[in-house]
Coordinates of C-alpha atoms in Angstrom, one line a residue:
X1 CA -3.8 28.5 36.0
X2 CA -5.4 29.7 32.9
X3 CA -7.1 33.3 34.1
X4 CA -5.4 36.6 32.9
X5 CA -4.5 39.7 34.6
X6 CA -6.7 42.4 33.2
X7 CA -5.5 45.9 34.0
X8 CA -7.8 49.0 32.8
X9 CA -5.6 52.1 33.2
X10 CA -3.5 54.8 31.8
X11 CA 0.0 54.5 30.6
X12 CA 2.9 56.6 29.4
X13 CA 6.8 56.5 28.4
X14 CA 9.4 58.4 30.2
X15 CA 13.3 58.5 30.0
X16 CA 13.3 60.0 33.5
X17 CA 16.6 59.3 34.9
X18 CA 16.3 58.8 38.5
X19 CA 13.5 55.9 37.3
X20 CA 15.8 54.2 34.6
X21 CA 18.3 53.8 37.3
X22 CA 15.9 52.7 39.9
X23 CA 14.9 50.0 37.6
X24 CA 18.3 49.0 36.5
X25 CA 19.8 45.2 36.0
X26 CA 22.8 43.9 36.7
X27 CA 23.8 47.7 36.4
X28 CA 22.3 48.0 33.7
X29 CA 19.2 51.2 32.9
X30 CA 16.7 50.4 30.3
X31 CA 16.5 53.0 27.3
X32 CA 12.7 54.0 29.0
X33 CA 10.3 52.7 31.4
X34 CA 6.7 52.3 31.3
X35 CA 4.5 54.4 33.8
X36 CA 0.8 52.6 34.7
X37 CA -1.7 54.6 36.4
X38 CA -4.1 51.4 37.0
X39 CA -8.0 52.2 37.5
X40 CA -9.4 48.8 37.9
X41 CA -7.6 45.5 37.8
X42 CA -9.3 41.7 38.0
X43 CA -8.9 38.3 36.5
X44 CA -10.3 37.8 33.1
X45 CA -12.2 34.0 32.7
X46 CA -10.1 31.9 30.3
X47 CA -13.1 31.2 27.8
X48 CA -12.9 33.8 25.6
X49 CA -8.6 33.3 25.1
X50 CA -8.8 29.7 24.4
X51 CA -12.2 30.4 22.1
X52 CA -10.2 33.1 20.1
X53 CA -7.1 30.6 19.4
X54 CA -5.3 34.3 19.8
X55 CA -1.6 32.2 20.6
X56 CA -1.8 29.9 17.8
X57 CA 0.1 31.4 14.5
X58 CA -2.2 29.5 12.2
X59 CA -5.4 31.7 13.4
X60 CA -3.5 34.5 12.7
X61 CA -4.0 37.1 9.5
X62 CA -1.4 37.0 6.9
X63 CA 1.2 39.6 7.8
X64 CA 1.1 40.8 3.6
X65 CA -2.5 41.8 4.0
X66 CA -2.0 44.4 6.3
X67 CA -1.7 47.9 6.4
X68 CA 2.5 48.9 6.6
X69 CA 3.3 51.5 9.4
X70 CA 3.7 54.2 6.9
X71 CA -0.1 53.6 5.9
X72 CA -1.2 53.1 9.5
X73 CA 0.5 56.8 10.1
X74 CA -0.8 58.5 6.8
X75 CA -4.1 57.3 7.9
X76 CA -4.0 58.4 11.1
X77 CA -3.0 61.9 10.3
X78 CA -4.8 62.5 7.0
X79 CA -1.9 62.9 4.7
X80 CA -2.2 63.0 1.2
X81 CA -0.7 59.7 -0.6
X82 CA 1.1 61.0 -2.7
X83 CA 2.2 64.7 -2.2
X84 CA 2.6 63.8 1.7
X85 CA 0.9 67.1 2.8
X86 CA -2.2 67.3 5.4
X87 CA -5.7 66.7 3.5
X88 CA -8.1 69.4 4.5
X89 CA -10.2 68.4 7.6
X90 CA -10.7 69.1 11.2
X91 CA -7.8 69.8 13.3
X92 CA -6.8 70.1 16.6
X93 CA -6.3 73.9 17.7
X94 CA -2.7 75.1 17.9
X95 CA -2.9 75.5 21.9
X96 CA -4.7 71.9 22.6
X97 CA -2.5 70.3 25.2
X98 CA -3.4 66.7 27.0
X99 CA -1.9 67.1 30.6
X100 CA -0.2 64.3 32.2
X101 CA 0.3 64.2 35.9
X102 CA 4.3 63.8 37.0
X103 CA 6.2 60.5 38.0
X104 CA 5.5 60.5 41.6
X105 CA 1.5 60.8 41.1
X106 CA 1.7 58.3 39.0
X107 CA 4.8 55.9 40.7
X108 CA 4.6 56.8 44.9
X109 CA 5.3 53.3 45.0
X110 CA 8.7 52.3 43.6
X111 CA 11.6 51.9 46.3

């Protein structure tokens, strides 16, 4: 079988206890579990993954050419290089929150 699994959806991290131990091994809990809220799921045509070459190393960019996580992050929030302070731009207001709905909207399913 050469289809994938595509899943469109939301997902968030949670250390919720009564989920790490539900999802133990071998008595074991995991540090944090994964929360999907899946909108729309379907297999994905092969095609395009073997086209790409995306699991053969030799296709892939040279790790030295990209960005470190450092840059990725000052990037992302607009820091100055070198004094490490906020450039001047647009910011979020002080009172924007993103909501996210609680572990049983988005897990009713586990046992």
């Amino acid at each position: 079988m050469n289809e994938t699994l595509r899943v469109n959806g939301d997902a968030r991290i949670t250390v919720d206890p009564t989920l790490r131990e539900r999802l133990a091994v071998d008595g074991k809990e995991p540090q944090s579990v994964i929360l999907v809220t899946v909108k729309a799921a379907y297999m994905h045509c092969a095609k395009a993954f073997m086209r790409s070459d995306l699991w053969k190393p030799e296709t892939w960019y040279d790790r030295a050419t990209l960005p470190t996580l450092g840059q990725i992050i000052r990037d992302q929030l607009a820091l100055s290089e070198s004094a490490g302070r906020p450039r001047a731009g647009p910011r979020l207001p002080p009172d924007h929150v993103v909501g996210l709905p609680d572990d049983s909207t988005l897990c009713p399913a586990l046992p």
